Coordinates of C-alpha atoms and ligand atoms in Angstrom, one line a residue:
M1204 CA 0.0 0.0 0.0
S1205 CA 1.4 3.5 -0.9
K1206 CA 1.9 5.8 1.9
K1207 CA -0.6 8.7 2.4
P1208 CA 1.0 12.2 1.3
H1209 CA 0.9 13.6 4.6
S1210 CA 2.8 10.5 6.3
V1211 CA 5.8 11.2 4.0
K1212 CA 8.5 13.0 6.1
V1213 CA 10.0 16.3 5.3
P1214 CA 13.9 15.8 4.5
T1215 CA 16.1 16.1 7.6
K1216 CA 17.9 19.2 6.1
Y1217 CA 14.8 21.4 6.1
R1218 CA 13.7 20.1 9.5
A1219 CA 17.1 20.9 10.9
T1220 CA 17.0 24.3 9.5
A1221 CA 13.5 25.0 10.9
K1222 CA 14.6 23.8 14.1
I1223 CA 17.5 26.3 14.1
L1224 CA 15.4 29.1 12.9
K1225 CA 12.6 28.5 15.8
T1226 CA 15.3 28.5 18.4
A1227 CA 16.8 31.8 16.9
L1228 CA 13.5 33.5 16.7
Q1229 CA 12.2 32.2 20.2
Q1230 CA 15.4 32.8 22.0
Q1231 CA 16.7 35.8 20.1
K1232 CA 19.9 34.1 19.5
S1233 CA 22.1 34.7 16.4
V1234 CA 21.4 32.2 13.6
K1235 CA 25.2 32.1 13.0
T1236 CA 26.0 31.2 16.6
L1237 CA 23.4 28.3 16.3
I1238 CA 24.8 27.1 13.1
F1239 CA 28.4 27.0 14.7
A1240 CA 27.1 24.3 17.1
E1241 CA 26.4 22.0 14.3
K1242 CA 28.9 19.8 12.5
P1243 CA 30.5 21.7 9.5
A1244 CA 29.0 19.4 6.9
R1245 CA 25.6 20.1 8.0
A1246 CA 26.3 23.7 8.9
R1247 CA 26.9 24.4 5.3
S1248 CA 23.6 23.2 4.1
L1249 CA 21.9 25.0 6.8
H1250 CA 23.6 28.2 6.2
T1251 CA 22.4 28.7 2.6
V1252 CA 18.7 28.8 3.3
L1253 CA 19.0 30.6 6.6
K1254 CA 21.1 33.3 5.3
K1255 CA 18.5 33.7 2.3
F1256 CA 15.9 33.9 5.0
C1257 CA 17.7 36.5 7.1
D1258 CA 18.4 38.5 4.0
N1259 CA 14.7 38.5 2.9
R1260 CA 12.9 38.0 6.2
V1261 CA 10.3 40.8 5.8
A1262 CA 9.4 39.5 2.1
V1263 CA 9.1 36.0 3.2
E1264 CA 6.9 36.7 6.3
K1265 CA 4.6 38.8 4.3
A1266 CA 4.2 36.3 1.4
I1267 CA 3.2 33.9 4.2
E1268 CA 0.7 36.1 5.6
E1269 CA -0.7 37.3 2.2
T1270 CA -1.1 33.9 0.8
G1271 CA -2.8 32.7 4.0
L1272 CA -0.4 29.7 4.3
L1273 CA -0.6 29.5 8.0
R1274 CA -4.0 30.6 8.4
D1275 CA -5.4 28.0 6.0
N1276 CA -3.0 25.4 7.5
P1277 CA -3.0 26.0 11.3
S1278 CA -1.0 22.7 12.0
F1279 CA 1.8 24.0 9.8
D1280 CA 5.1 24.7 11.8
P1281 CA 5.6 28.5 11.1
S1282 CA 9.6 28.0 11.1
L1283 CA 9.3 25.2 8.7
A1284 CA 6.9 27.2 6.6
K1285 CA 9.4 30.2 6.6
V1286 CA 12.2 27.9 5.7
L1287 CA 10.3 26.2 2.7
V1288 CA 8.8 29.7 1.3
T1289 CA 12.4 30.9 1.4
E1290 CA 13.7 27.8 -0.5
L1291 CA 10.9 28.1 -3.1
V1292 CA 11.2 31.9 -3.6
Y1293 CA 14.9 32.8 -3.1
G1294 CA 16.7 29.3 -3.2
R1295 CA 16.2 26.3 -5.4
K1296 CA 12.8 27.6 -6.5
E1297 CA 11.4 24.1 -6.2
L1298 CA 10.4 21.7 -3.5
N1299 CA 10.4 18.1 -4.9
G1300 CA 8.7 15.8 -2.6
E1301 CA 5.3 14.3 -1.7
S1302 CA 5.3 15.6 2.0
K1303 CA 2.4 17.7 2.9
P1304 CA 4.5 20.6 4.1
F1305 CA 6.2 20.6 0.7
Q1306 CA 2.9 20.2 -1.2
T1307 CA 1.2 23.1 0.6
P1308 CA 3.4 26.1 -0.2
V1309 CA 3.8 24.8 -3.8
E1310 CA 0.1 24.6 -4.1
M1311 CA -0.4 28.0 -2.7
G1312 CA 2.4 29.3 -4.7
K1313 CA 0.8 28.1 -8.0
K1314 CA -2.6 29.6 -7.1
N1315 CA -1.0 33.0 -6.0
K1316 CA 1.9 33.1 -8.4
K1317 CA 1.5 36.5 -9.6
Q1318 CA 0.6 37.7 -6.2
Q1319 CA 3.6 36.0 -4.4
V1320 CA 5.8 38.0 -6.8
D1321 CA 3.9 41.2 -6.0
V1322 CA 4.2 40.6 -2.2
V1323 CA 8.0 40.0 -2.5
A1324 CA 8.5 43.1 -4.5
A1325 CA 6.5 45.3 -2.1
A1326 CA 8.0 43.9 1.0
S1327 CA 11.5 44.7 -0.2
D1328 CA 10.6 48.4 -0.6
D1329 CA 9.6 49.2 3.0
S1330 CA 12.0 47.1 4.9
P1331 CA 15.0 49.1 6.3
A1332 CA 16.6 46.0 7.6
A1333 CA 16.4 44.1 4.4
I1334 CA 19.2 44.6 1.9
D1335 CA 17.2 43.3 -1.0
P1336 CA 17.9 44.2 -4.6
P1337 CA 15.7 46.5 -6.6
V1338 CA 12.2 45.1 -7.5
E1339 CA 13.3 44.5 -10.9
N1340 CA 15.2 41.4 -10.0
Y1341 CA 11.9 39.7 -9.1
T1342 CA 9.5 41.2 -11.4
Q1343 CA 10.8 39.8 -14.6
E1344 CA 7.5 40.3 -16.4
E1345 CA 7.6 44.1 -16.0
D1346 CA 11.2 44.0 -16.8
T1347 CA 10.5 42.3 -20.1
S1348 CA 7.6 44.3 -21.1
A1349 CA 9.4 47.6 -20.7
E1350 CA 12.1 46.3 -22.9
V1351 CA 9.8 45.0 -25.6
F1352 CA 8.1 48.5 -25.5
L1353 CA 11.6 50.0 -26.2
W1354 CA 12.2 47.9 -28.9
L1355 CA 9.1 48.4 -30.6
L1356 CA 9.4 52.0 -30.4
A1357 CA 12.8 51.7 -32.0
Y1358 CA 11.5 49.3 -34.6
S1359 CA 8.7 51.6 -35.5
V1360 CA 11.0 54.8 -35.9
L1361 CA 13.4 52.8 -37.9
M1362 CA 10.6 51.4 -40.0
F1363 CA 9.5 55.0 -40.9
T1364 CA 12.8 56.4 -41.7
L1365 CA 14.9 53.6 -43.2
P1366 CA 12.4 52.7 -46.1
F1367 CA 12.6 56.4 -47.3
L1368 CA 16.4 56.3 -47.3
G1369 CA 16.3 52.8 -48.8
F1370 CA 13.8 53.8 -51.5
Y1371 CA 16.0 56.7 -52.7
G1372 CA 19.1 54.5 -52.7
V1373 CA 17.4 51.7 -54.4
R1374 CA 15.9 54.1 -57.0
S1375 CA 18.9 55.9 -58.0
W1376 CA 20.8 52.6 -58.5
L1377 CA 17.9 51.0 -60.6
Q1378 CA 18.0 54.4 -62.9
E1379 CA 21.6 54.2 -63.3
S1380 CA 21.8 50.5 -63.7
F1381 CA 18.6 50.0 -65.9
P1382 CA 18.1 53.2 -67.7
H1383 CA 15.3 51.8 -70.2
L1384 CA 13.1 51.0 -67.2
D1385 CA 10.2 53.5 -66.9
L1386 CA 9.7 55.6 -63.6
F1387 CA 6.6 53.8 -62.4
T1388 CA 8.5 50.4 -62.6
V1389 CA 11.6 51.8 -60.9
N1390 CA 9.5 53.2 -58.0
C1391 CA 7.4 50.2 -57.4
W1392 CA 10.7 48.1 -57.3
S1393 CA 12.5 50.5 -55.1
V1394 CA 9.4 50.7 -52.6
L1395 CA 9.2 46.8 -52.5
T1396 CA 12.9 46.4 -52.1
A1397 CA 13.4 49.1 -49.6
V1398 CA 10.5 47.9 -47.4
V1399 CA 11.4 44.1 -47.5
V1400 CA 15.2 44.6 -46.9
V1401 CA 14.8 47.0 -44.1
N1402 CA 12.0 44.8 -42.6
L1403 CA 14.4 41.8 -42.6
V1404 CA 17.4 43.6 -41.3
V1405 CA 15.5 45.2 -38.4
A1406 CA 13.7 42.0 -37.6
M1407 CA 17.1 40.1 -37.5
Y1408 CA 18.7 42.7 -35.3
V1409 CA 15.8 42.8 -32.9
L1410 CA 15.8 38.8 -32.7
K1411 CA 19.6 38.9 -32.3
A1412 CA 19.3 41.3 -29.3
F1413 CA 16.7 39.2 -27.6
R1414 CA 18.8 36.1 -28.1
E1415 CA 21.9 37.6 -26.8
K1416 CA 20.3 39.3 -23.8
P1417 CA 21.4 37.5 -20.6
P1418 CA 18.8 36.4 -18.2
P1419 CA 18.4 38.7 -15.3
P1420 CA 19.9 37.6 -12.0
L1421 CA 17.7 35.3 -10.1
E1422 CA 19.8 35.8 -6.9
P1423 CA 19.4 38.9 -4.9
V1424 CA 22.7 40.8 -4.8
Q1425 CA 23.3 42.4 -1.4
Q1426 CA 24.7 45.9 -1.2
D1427 CA 27.1 44.8 1.5
E1428 CA 28.5 42.1 -0.4
E1429 CA 29.4 43.8 -3.5
E1430 CA 33.0 44.3 -2.5
E1431 CA 35.2 41.2 -2.4
L1432 CA 37.1 40.2 0.6
E1433 CA 40.3 40.2 -1.6
A1434 CA 38.7 42.9 -3.8
V1435 CA 40.0 43.6 -7.3
E1436 CA 38.0 46.9 -7.4
P1437 CA 40.1 50.1 -7.1
K1438 CA 38.4 51.2 -4.1
K1439 CA 40.3 51.9 -1.1
D1440 CA 37.7 50.9 1.4
H1441 CA 37.2 47.1 0.1
V1442 CA 38.6 45.7 3.3
A1443 CA 36.4 47.8 5.4
E1444 CA 33.4 46.7 3.4
A1445 CA 34.3 43.0 3.9
L1446 CA 34.8 43.7 7.6
R1447 CA 31.3 45.1 7.9
Y1448 CA 29.9 42.1 6.1
L1449 CA 31.5 39.7 8.4
S1450 CA 30.4 41.6 11.4
S1451 CA 26.8 41.3 10.0
E1452 CA 27.4 37.6 10.1
D1453 CA 28.5 37.7 13.8
W1454 CA 32.2 36.9 13.0
R1455 CA 34.4 38.5 15.5
R1456 CA 37.8 40.0 14.6
K1457 CA 40.8 39.3 16.6
E1458 CA 43.1 42.0 16.6
L1459 CA 46.9 42.0 17.3
P1460 CA 48.9 45.0 18.8
A1461 CA 50.6 47.0 16.2
D1462 CA 54.2 45.8 17.4
A1463 CA 53.2 42.1 17.3
S1464 CA 55.9 39.8 16.0
Y1465 CA 55.5 37.0 13.5
A1466 CA 55.5 34.4 16.5
D1467 CA 52.7 36.4 18.1
F1468 CA 50.9 36.4 14.9
L1469 CA 51.2 32.4 14.4
T1470 CA 50.1 31.9 18.1
A1471 CA 47.2 34.0 17.7
I1472 CA 46.0 31.9 14.6
K1473 CA 46.5 28.8 16.4
S1474 CA 44.2 29.8 19.1
L1475 CA 41.4 31.5 17.0
E1476 CA 37.9 30.8 18.3
E1477 CA 35.7 29.2 15.9
D1478 CA 33.8 32.3 15.3
E1479 CA 36.9 34.7 15.2
F1480 CA 38.9 35.8 12.2
M1481 CA 42.1 37.8 11.8
T1482 CA 43.7 40.2 9.2
D1483 CA 46.9 38.9 7.8
L1484 CA 50.1 40.4 9.1
H1485 CA 51.7 40.6 5.4
V1486 CA 49.2 40.8 2.8
E1487 CA 46.6 43.6 2.8
G1488 CA 43.1 42.3 2.2
V1489 CA 43.8 38.6 3.2
L1490 CA 41.5 37.5 6.1
I1491 CA 42.3 34.4 8.0
F1492 CA 39.7 32.0 9.3
P1493 CA 39.7 28.7 11.4
A1494 CA 40.6 25.9 9.3
K1495 CA 37.4 24.0 10.2
W1496 CA 35.5 26.5 8.3
A1497 CA 37.2 25.8 4.9
N1498 CA 34.4 23.7 3.7
Y1499 CA 31.9 26.3 4.8
W1500 CA 33.6 29.1 2.8
V1501 CA 34.3 26.8 -0.3
S1502 CA 30.4 26.6 -0.8
H1503 CA 29.6 30.1 0.3
E1504 CA 27.8 32.1 -2.3
L1505 CA 30.3 35.0 -2.2
V1506 CA 33.1 32.5 -3.0
R1507 CA 31.2 30.9 -5.9
S1508 CA 30.4 34.2 -7.3
K1509 CA 34.2 35.1 -7.0
R1510 CA 33.3 38.3 -4.8
L1511 CA 35.6 36.6 -2.3
I1512 CA 38.6 34.7 -3.4
L1513 CA 39.7 31.7 -1.4
Q1514 CA 43.4 31.2 -1.6
N1515 CA 46.2 29.7 0.6
K1516 CA 48.0 32.7 2.1
A1517 CA 51.4 31.6 0.7
T1518 CA 49.9 31.8 -2.9
S1519 CA 49.3 35.5 -2.4
L1520 CA 52.9 36.3 -1.2
A1521 CA 54.2 36.0 -4.8
A1522 CA 52.2 39.1 -6.1
E1523 CA 52.9 40.9 -2.7
L1524 CA 56.8 40.5 -3.1
L1525 CA 56.6 41.3 -6.7
A1526 CA 54.7 44.4 -5.9
P1527 CA 53.8 46.0 -9.2
P1528 CA 52.5 49.4 -8.7
M1529 CA 49.3 50.7 -10.2
G1530 CA 49.5 51.1 -14.0
A1531 CA 52.4 48.8 -14.4
T1532 CA 52.7 46.1 -17.2
V1533 CA 53.1 42.7 -15.9
L1534 CA 53.7 39.2 -17.3
D1535 CA 52.4 36.2 -15.7
M1536 CA 54.1 33.5 -17.5
C1537 CA 52.5 30.4 -16.2
A1538 CA 49.1 31.6 -15.3
A1539 CA 46.3 29.1 -15.0
P1540 CA 44.2 28.5 -13.1
G1541 CA 44.8 32.3 -12.2
M1542 CA 45.0 32.5 -8.5
K1543 CA 48.2 34.7 -8.6
T1544 CA 46.9 36.7 -11.5
L1545 CA 43.9 37.7 -9.4
H1546 CA 46.0 38.7 -6.6
L1547 CA 48.3 40.7 -8.8
C1548 CA 45.3 42.4 -10.1
N1549 CA 44.4 43.1 -6.6
V1550 CA 47.7 44.5 -5.8
M1551 CA 47.6 46.9 -8.7
K1552 CA 44.0 48.0 -7.9
N1553 CA 43.0 46.7 -11.3
K1554 CA 45.0 49.4 -13.1
G1555 CA 47.7 48.6 -15.7
C1556 CA 48.0 45.7 -17.7
I1557 CA 48.6 41.8 -16.8
Y1558 CA 49.5 39.4 -19.8
S1559 CA 48.6 36.0 -18.4
V1560 CA 49.9 33.3 -20.6
E1561 CA 49.1 29.6 -20.3
L1562 CA 49.9 26.6 -22.4
D1563 CA 47.2 24.1 -21.8
H1564 CA 43.9 24.8 -23.5
V1565 CA 41.5 23.7 -20.7
R1566 CA 43.5 25.5 -18.1
Y1567 CA 43.3 28.5 -20.3
E1568 CA 39.6 28.4 -20.3
T1569 CA 39.5 28.3 -16.5
L1570 CA 41.9 31.1 -16.3
C1571 CA 39.6 33.4 -18.5
E1572 CA 36.6 32.3 -16.6
I1573 CA 37.9 32.9 -13.3
T1574 CA 39.5 36.4 -14.1
E1575 CA 36.4 37.5 -15.8
Q1576 CA 34.1 36.4 -13.1
A1577 CA 36.2 38.2 -10.6
G1578 CA 36.1 41.4 -12.5
C1579 CA 39.8 41.6 -13.4
E1580 CA 39.6 44.3 -16.2
I1581 CA 43.3 44.5 -16.7
V1582 CA 44.0 40.9 -17.4
K1583 CA 44.9 39.9 -21.1
P1584 CA 44.8 36.1 -21.3
I1585 CA 47.1 34.5 -23.9
L1586 CA 46.9 30.9 -25.0
G1587 CA 50.4 29.9 -25.9
D1588 CA 54.0 28.8 -24.9
A1589 CA 55.6 31.4 -22.5
L1590 CA 58.9 30.5 -24.2
D1591 CA 57.8 31.7 -27.5
L1592 CA 57.1 35.3 -26.2
T1593 CA 59.3 37.8 -27.9
S1594 CA 60.7 41.1 -26.9
E1595 CA 59.1 42.9 -29.9
R1596 CA 55.4 42.1 -28.7
F1597 CA 56.1 42.4 -25.1
A1598 CA 58.7 45.3 -24.9
D1599 CA 56.6 47.0 -22.4
V1600 CA 56.7 44.2 -19.7
E1601 CA 58.3 45.6 -16.4
Y1602 CA 57.3 42.8 -13.7
I1603 CA 57.3 39.2 -14.3
L1604 CA 55.9 36.4 -12.4
V1605 CA 57.3 32.9 -13.0
D1606 CA 55.4 30.0 -11.4
P1607 CA 56.2 26.9 -13.5
S1608 CA 55.0 23.3 -13.4
C1609 CA 56.8 21.7 -10.5
S1610 CA 56.7 18.5 -8.5
G1611 CA 54.0 20.2 -6.1
S1612 CA 55.8 18.5 -3.2
G1613 CA 54.8 21.3 -0.8
M1614 CA 51.0 21.1 -1.4
Q1615 CA 49.3 20.5 2.0
N1616 CA 46.6 18.3 0.5
R1617 CA 49.1 15.6 -0.4
M1618 CA 49.4 12.8 2.3
T1619 CA 53.2 13.2 2.3
V1620 CA 55.4 16.3 2.1
C1621 CA 59.1 16.0 2.1
D1622 CA 59.3 12.3 2.9
E1623 CA 57.7 11.6 -0.3
R1624 CA 59.9 9.4 -2.5
K1625 CA 62.1 11.5 -4.5
D1626 CA 61.9 11.0 -8.1
D1627 CA 65.4 12.2 -9.5
N1628 CA 64.6 11.7 -13.2
R1629 CA 61.4 13.6 -12.8
L1630 CA 63.1 16.4 -10.9
Y1631 CA 65.9 16.7 -13.4
R1632 CA 63.3 17.2 -16.3
L1633 CA 61.3 19.7 -14.2
Q1634 CA 64.5 21.7 -13.3
G1635 CA 65.4 21.9 -17.0
V1636 CA 62.1 23.5 -17.8
Q1637 CA 62.1 25.9 -14.8
I1638 CA 65.5 27.0 -15.7
K1639 CA 64.6 27.7 -19.3
M1640 CA 61.4 29.6 -18.1
L1641 CA 63.2 31.8 -15.6
S1642 CA 66.2 32.5 -17.9
H1643 CA 63.6 33.6 -20.6
A1644 CA 62.0 35.9 -18.3
M1645 CA 65.6 37.3 -17.4
S1646 CA 66.8 37.6 -21.0
A1647 CA 63.9 38.2 -23.3
F1648 CA 62.2 41.4 -22.2
P1649 CA 64.3 44.6 -22.2
N1650 CA 62.5 46.8 -19.8
V1651 CA 61.9 44.2 -16.8
K1652 CA 62.6 45.8 -13.4
R1653 CA 61.6 42.7 -11.0
I1654 CA 61.0 39.1 -11.3
A1655 CA 59.3 36.8 -8.8
Y1656 CA 59.9 33.0 -9.1
C1657 CA 57.9 30.5 -7.0
T1658 CA 57.2 26.8 -6.8
C1659 CA 55.0 24.8 -4.7
S1660 CA 57.8 22.4 -4.1
L1661 CA 60.2 21.8 -1.2
W1662 CA 62.9 20.3 -3.2
K1663 CA 66.1 22.3 -3.7
E1664 CA 66.6 21.0 -7.2
E1665 CA 63.5 23.1 -8.2
N1666 CA 64.5 26.0 -6.0
E1667 CA 67.7 27.1 -4.8
Q1668 CA 69.3 25.3 -7.5
V1669 CA 67.2 26.9 -10.2
V1670 CA 68.0 30.3 -8.8
Q1671 CA 71.6 29.5 -8.8
R1672 CA 71.8 28.4 -12.4
C1673 CA 69.7 31.4 -13.6
L1674 CA 71.9 34.1 -11.8
Q1675 CA 75.0 32.3 -13.4
L1676 CA 73.3 32.5 -16.8
N1677 CA 72.0 36.1 -16.4
P1678 CA 74.4 38.2 -14.2
S1679 CA 72.5 41.3 -14.9
Y1680 CA 70.2 40.3 -12.0
K1681 CA 70.5 40.3 -8.3
L1682 CA 68.5 38.5 -5.5
L1683 CA 66.5 40.7 -3.3
S1684 CA 65.8 39.6 0.4
C1685 CA 62.3 38.2 0.6
K1686 CA 62.5 38.3 4.5
K1687 CA 63.4 42.1 4.3
A1688 CA 60.5 42.7 2.0
L1689 CA 58.3 41.3 4.7
R1690 CA 59.6 43.8 7.5
N1691 CA 61.8 40.8 8.6
K1692 CA 58.7 39.3 10.2
W1693 CA 59.3 35.8 8.7
H1694 CA 61.2 32.7 9.9
N1695 CA 62.0 30.3 7.1
V1696 CA 64.6 31.0 4.5
G1697 CA 66.4 29.0 2.0
D1698 CA 69.3 26.5 2.4
K1699 CA 72.6 28.4 3.7
D1700 CA 74.6 25.7 1.9
Y1701 CA 73.9 28.0 -1.2
P1702 CA 75.6 31.3 -0.2
N1703 CA 74.0 34.6 -1.0
I1704 CA 71.1 32.7 -2.3
G1705 CA 69.5 30.6 0.6
K1706 CA 69.3 33.6 2.9
N1707 CA 67.4 35.7 0.3
C1708 CA 64.9 33.2 -0.6
L1709 CA 61.9 32.3 1.4
Y1710 CA 60.1 29.2 2.3
C1711 CA 56.5 28.9 3.5
L1712 CA 56.3 25.5 5.5
P1713 CA 53.2 23.8 6.4
D1714 CA 54.2 23.0 10.1
S1715 CA 55.6 26.3 11.1
D1716 CA 53.8 28.8 8.9
L1717 CA 50.5 27.2 8.8
T1718 CA 50.3 27.5 5.0
D1719 CA 51.0 25.2 1.9
G1720 CA 54.6 24.6 1.2
I1721 CA 55.9 27.2 -1.3
F1722 CA 59.1 28.6 -2.2
L1723 CA 59.8 32.3 -3.3
A1724 CA 62.8 34.2 -4.8
L1725 CA 62.6 37.8 -5.9
F1726 CA 65.1 39.2 -8.6
E1727 CA 65.9 42.9 -9.4
K1728 CA 67.6 44.0 -12.7
L1729 CA 70.9 45.7 -11.9
R1730 CA 71.4 49.4 -12.6
Q1731 CA 74.2 50.2 -15.2
D1732 CA 76.4 51.5 -12.4
E1733 CA 76.0 48.3 -10.5
I1734 CA 77.0 46.3 -13.5
D1735 CA 80.1 48.6 -14.0
Ligands
SAM384 C1 52.0 26.0 -11.1 S1 50.8 26.2 -12.3 C2 50.5 27.9 -12.2 C3 49.5 28.2 -11.3 C4 49.1 29.7 -11.3 N1 50.1 30.7 -11.3 C5 48.2 30.1 -10.2 O1 48.6 30.7 -9.4 O2 47.0 29.8 -10.3 C6 51.8 26.1 -13.8 C7 51.0 26.4 -15.0 O3 51.9 26.7 -16.1 C8 51.4 26.2 -17.3 N2 52.7 26.0 -18.3 C9 53.6 25.0 -18.2 N3 54.6 25.3 -19.2 C10 54.1 26.4 -19.9 C11 54.6 27.1 -20.8 N4 55.7 26.9 -21.5 N5 54.0 28.4 -21.3 C12 52.9 28.7 -20.6 N6 52.3 28.0 -19.5 C13 52.8 26.9 -19.1 C14 50.9 24.8 -16.9 O4 49.9 24.3 -17.8 C15 50.2 25.2 -15.6 O5 48.9 25.6 -15.7

């Protein structure tokens, strides 16, 4: 026997979300604090709907009231109703299931479809707390009809003017080409041709414009979220905006005294409470969260929409050390997927030019997508081999980032780090390519000022040895001290067995720096008097 619809249970996810909402509303507790008490995997799914409810609370409650959802179904749990209506209007926009609580708002929604949209729109106007988008985001019907009207207007204007012009054009052409035709025939042909051709052209343009028009955003965009945590906008106050957003989500900022050492900073990170975050000691705009929230941020809407960029702190040090000023011309020789390009763009406040080169076709597509989504206007992606770039085409390059393919032995997500079995043959091959790449950067472009070289490897073969060889091959460059560039607030440098090299290079080590394992070296072109 099949189950009666009302005996089918609502999925756990919605029941758990409704329970949190109920507690938050009854006990006046912060939704976020309650979510923190949940396991991270569950917290993520709870957060999405609850966040949408918090953002659109007035509209959701008004929709429930005006559709009579609770009045007509007195046994309906009000918190569950809020959660389900939020999902239906602002979330997945569907509730697939046979349980009664699912069916009820869906049926109500069908009955009141137009009304529901109006209610949402009206509510977003008068709520000072809600940071809803303009009404147009929801009222797609109005939006479309206004556009149709404008297009028709343009169409009518064109239909009156173009045939006249077309008529005279075609008539003079006919008269010149077929002088034996009488005036009546010429006029008839001219009218017909002009009207048909103009009709066709205008209709094609109108169709094309409609086809190309992107669908309006379905998700509300909050004002507070428009800046990224790691913003690529040239605005000065992007970090302040991000901090305001985090505060609205009940995150607490842990601050350090101005004279805090690097050791103090690391100790503070290790003792971060679960709802605390910190600003980074070295890189402006980088915010640090407890590792347990990694999965939470990965699926966060701000991260998915690239308004907030998630990256390991070590990754952002390369652009920070290279430090191209606003307006500079930069070459990122091995760019995909584009994380360092994004940070370069951030350092340059989206002003200047970044040539981002990638050899692999698929990875190049990712690079284009990521940089476009993040709003990096100054990036010029190039599909090709960086070793083929010539001084003629790239004479204007002043700063270069070289982040070539490497063994990846420093990546945290590997089960082993340096006790990974060493594959000498592979390292030898990689070293050859790395030396070629860095040497090309040092020799092919006449106006280069600084070059940053980095790998996510902890093997000397890919690091100190590459630096040593390239300095021998290119004596017009010197190494700068990475540690000094970080105001000496750093611990791990390169191997001292490489004189004048090790101490100037920098390692980020997972155990002591709490980052991925990364190697960095910074080169500067010698001035003429230094060469002499
Ligand atoms: C370590 S990854 C770069 C990561 C990137 N910088 C980032 O931060 O997202 C190295 C990249 O260099 C690309 N690559 C390797 N050889 C190349 C070449 N000769 N020219 C251009 N790109 C190359 C690889 O396909 C790979 O995507």
